[in-house]
C-alpha positions as a printed Julia matrix, in Angstrom:
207×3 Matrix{Float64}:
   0.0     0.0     0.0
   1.47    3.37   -0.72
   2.28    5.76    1.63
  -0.16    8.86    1.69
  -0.64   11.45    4.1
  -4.39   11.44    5.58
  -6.47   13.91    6.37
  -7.89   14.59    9.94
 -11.35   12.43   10.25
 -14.01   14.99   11.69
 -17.65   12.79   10.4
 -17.81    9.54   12.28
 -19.88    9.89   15.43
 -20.81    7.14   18.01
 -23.96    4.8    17.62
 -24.9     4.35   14.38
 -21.87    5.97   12.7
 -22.56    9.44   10.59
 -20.55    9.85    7.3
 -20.8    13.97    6.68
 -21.66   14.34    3.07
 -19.44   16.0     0.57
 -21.0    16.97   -2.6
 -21.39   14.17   -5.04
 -19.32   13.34   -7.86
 -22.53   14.54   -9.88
 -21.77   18.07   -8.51
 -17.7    18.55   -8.81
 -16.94   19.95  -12.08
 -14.55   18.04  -14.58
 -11.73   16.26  -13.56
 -12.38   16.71   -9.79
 -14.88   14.5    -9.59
 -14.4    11.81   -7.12
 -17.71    9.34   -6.05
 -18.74    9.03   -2.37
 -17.96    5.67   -1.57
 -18.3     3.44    1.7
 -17.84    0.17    2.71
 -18.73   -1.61    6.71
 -16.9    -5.41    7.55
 -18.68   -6.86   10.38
 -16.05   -8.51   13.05
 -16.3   -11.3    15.65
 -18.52  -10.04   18.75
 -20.47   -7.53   16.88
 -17.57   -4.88   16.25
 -17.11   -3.14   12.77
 -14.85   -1.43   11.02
 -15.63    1.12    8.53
 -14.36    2.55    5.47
 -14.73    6.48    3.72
 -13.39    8.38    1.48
 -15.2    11.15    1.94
 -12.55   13.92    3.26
  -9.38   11.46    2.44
  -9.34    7.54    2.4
 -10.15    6.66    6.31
 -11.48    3.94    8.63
 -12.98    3.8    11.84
 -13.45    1.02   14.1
 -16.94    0.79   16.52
 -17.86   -1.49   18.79
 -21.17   -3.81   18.3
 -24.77   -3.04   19.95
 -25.09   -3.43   24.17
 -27.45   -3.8    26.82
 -27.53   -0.99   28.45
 -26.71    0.71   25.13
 -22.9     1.66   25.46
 -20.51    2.11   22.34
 -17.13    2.82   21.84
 -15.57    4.22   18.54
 -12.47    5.15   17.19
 -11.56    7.12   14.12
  -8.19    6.39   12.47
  -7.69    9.54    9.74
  -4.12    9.56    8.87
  -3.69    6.23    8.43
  -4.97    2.76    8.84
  -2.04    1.86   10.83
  -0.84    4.81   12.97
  -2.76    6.03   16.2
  -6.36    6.82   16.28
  -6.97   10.45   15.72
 -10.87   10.57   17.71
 -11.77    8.21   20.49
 -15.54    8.43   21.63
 -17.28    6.85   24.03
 -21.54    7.17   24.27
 -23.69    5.91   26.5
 -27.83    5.55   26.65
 -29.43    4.46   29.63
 -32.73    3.71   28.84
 -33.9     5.87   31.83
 -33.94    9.46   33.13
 -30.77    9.59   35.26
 -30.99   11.28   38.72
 -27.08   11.24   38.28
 -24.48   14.78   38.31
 -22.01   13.08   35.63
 -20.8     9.83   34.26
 -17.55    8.9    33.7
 -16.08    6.15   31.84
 -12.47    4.66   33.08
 -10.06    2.57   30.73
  -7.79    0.02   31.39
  -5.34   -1.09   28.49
  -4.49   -5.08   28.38
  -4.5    -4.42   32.45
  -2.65   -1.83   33.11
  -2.31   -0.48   36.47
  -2.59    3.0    35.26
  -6.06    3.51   34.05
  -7.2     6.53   32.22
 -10.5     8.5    32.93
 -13.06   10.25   30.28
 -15.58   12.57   31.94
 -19.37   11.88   29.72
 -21.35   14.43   29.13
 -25.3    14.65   28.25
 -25.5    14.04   24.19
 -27.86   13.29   21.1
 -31.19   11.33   21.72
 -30.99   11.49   25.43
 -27.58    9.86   25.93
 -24.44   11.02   27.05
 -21.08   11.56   25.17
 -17.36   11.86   25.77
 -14.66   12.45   23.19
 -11.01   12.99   23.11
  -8.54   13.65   20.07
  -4.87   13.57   19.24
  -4.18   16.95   20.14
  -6.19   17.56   23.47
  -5.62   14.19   25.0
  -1.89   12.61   23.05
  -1.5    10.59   25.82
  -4.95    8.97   26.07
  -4.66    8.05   22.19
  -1.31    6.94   22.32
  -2.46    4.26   25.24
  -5.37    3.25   22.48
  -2.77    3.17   19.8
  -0.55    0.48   22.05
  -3.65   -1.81   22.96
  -4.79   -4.74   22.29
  -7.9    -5.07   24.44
  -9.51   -1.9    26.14
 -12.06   -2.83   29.31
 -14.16    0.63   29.98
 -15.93    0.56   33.03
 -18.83    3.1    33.33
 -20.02    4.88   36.52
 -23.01    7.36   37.25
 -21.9     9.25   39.88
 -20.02    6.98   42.15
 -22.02    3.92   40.72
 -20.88    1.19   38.37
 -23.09    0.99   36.11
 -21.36   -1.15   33.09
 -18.3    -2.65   32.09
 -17.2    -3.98   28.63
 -13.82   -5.25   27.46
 -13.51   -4.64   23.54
 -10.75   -6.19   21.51
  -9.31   -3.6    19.27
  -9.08   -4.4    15.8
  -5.02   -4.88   14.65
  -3.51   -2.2    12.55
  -2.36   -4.95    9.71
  -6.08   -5.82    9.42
  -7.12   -2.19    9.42
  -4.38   -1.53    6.87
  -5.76   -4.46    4.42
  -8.73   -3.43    4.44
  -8.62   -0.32    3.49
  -5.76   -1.11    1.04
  -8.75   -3.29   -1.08
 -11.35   -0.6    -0.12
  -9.47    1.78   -2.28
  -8.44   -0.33   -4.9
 -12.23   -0.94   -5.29
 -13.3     2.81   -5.38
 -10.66    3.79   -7.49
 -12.02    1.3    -9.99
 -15.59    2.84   -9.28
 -17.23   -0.28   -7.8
 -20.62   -0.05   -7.66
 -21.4    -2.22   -4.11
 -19.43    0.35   -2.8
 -20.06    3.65   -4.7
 -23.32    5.06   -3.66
 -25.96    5.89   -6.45
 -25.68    9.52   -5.26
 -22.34    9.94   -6.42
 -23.84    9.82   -9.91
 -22.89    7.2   -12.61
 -19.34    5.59  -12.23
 -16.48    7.48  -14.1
 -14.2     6.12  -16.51
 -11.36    3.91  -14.91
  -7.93    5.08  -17.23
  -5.98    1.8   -18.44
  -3.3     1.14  -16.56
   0.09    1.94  -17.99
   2.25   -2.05  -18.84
């Protein structure tokens, strides 16, 4: 896979993951146009990774549906195989909280050092927390480094949940999108969304 430098992800958010959309390739005059395209690999124990190109080839890695309703999601937007640039966490209780915060504490392949991530209230009646690679390096270079990530949520001083996700490896990440882009590039169309318009000519490849 060649080397490229990639953009900063800003569109994935937590439960079902957003994709901002950029205009199609309907809409981008001449030789800029470039179709929308997306692709989602399930994984073992209800994780998924996801692949964009909208705003630079990316991926993003979530973890499957919960009881109480509690997702974790990382964004990797420089590279498939470097650190993850966003790490959120959501939460959804399923009942008005009498609580004055949540909190969500880490522990990488046990550590004894465990990192915290304050919540706070969110979209549809849940409650978010979010850290990047500038305002928290250290938290996403502990992410980067792991394996397997247990997140233990409290409301208030109260456990509420705890879930130990196994973090997708960066040579799987990095295959993936590898064949993700040698699909879009050729302007596959179970991956290309109809509202990029009709596929563009693919140039022959120079022998």
């Amino acid at each position: 896979m060649s080397k490229r430098v990639f953009p900063l992800a800003v569109g994935v958010l937590v439960g079902p993951a957003l994709f901002f959309s950029l205009p199609s390739a309907a809409q981008i005059p001449g030789s800029q146009a470039r179709p929308d395209c997306r692709l989602s690999e399930d994984l073992a124990g209800g994780g998924q990774l996801r692949y964009s190109n909208v705003g630079g080839p990316r991926v993003s890695w979530s973890s499957g549906p919960s009881r109480p309703f509690f997702q974790l999601s990382l964004d990797y937007g420089r590279g498939p195989v470097g650190a993850p640039t966003w790490v959120r966490a959501f939460y959804v209780s399923g009942s008005e909280s009498q609580a004055t915060s949540y909190k969500v504490i880490f522990d990488f392949d046990g550590s004894a050092q465990p990192a915290t991530l304050p919540l706070k209230p969110g979209a549809a009646g849940g409650f978010m927390g979010s850290v990047n690679d500038r305002n928290n390096p250290e938290l996403i270079d502990s992410f980067a480094r792991a394996r397997r990530v247990t997140a233990t949520l409290y409301e208030g001083d109260r456990q509420v949940v705890q879930r130990s996700f196994e973090l997708t490896t960066a040579d799987r990440r990095a295959a993936g999108l590898d064949g993700f882009e040698r699909r879009a590039e050729a302007n596959d169309p179970g991956i290309c969304g109809a509202a990029a318009g009709p596929p563009l000519p693919v140039p022959p490849i120079p022998r």
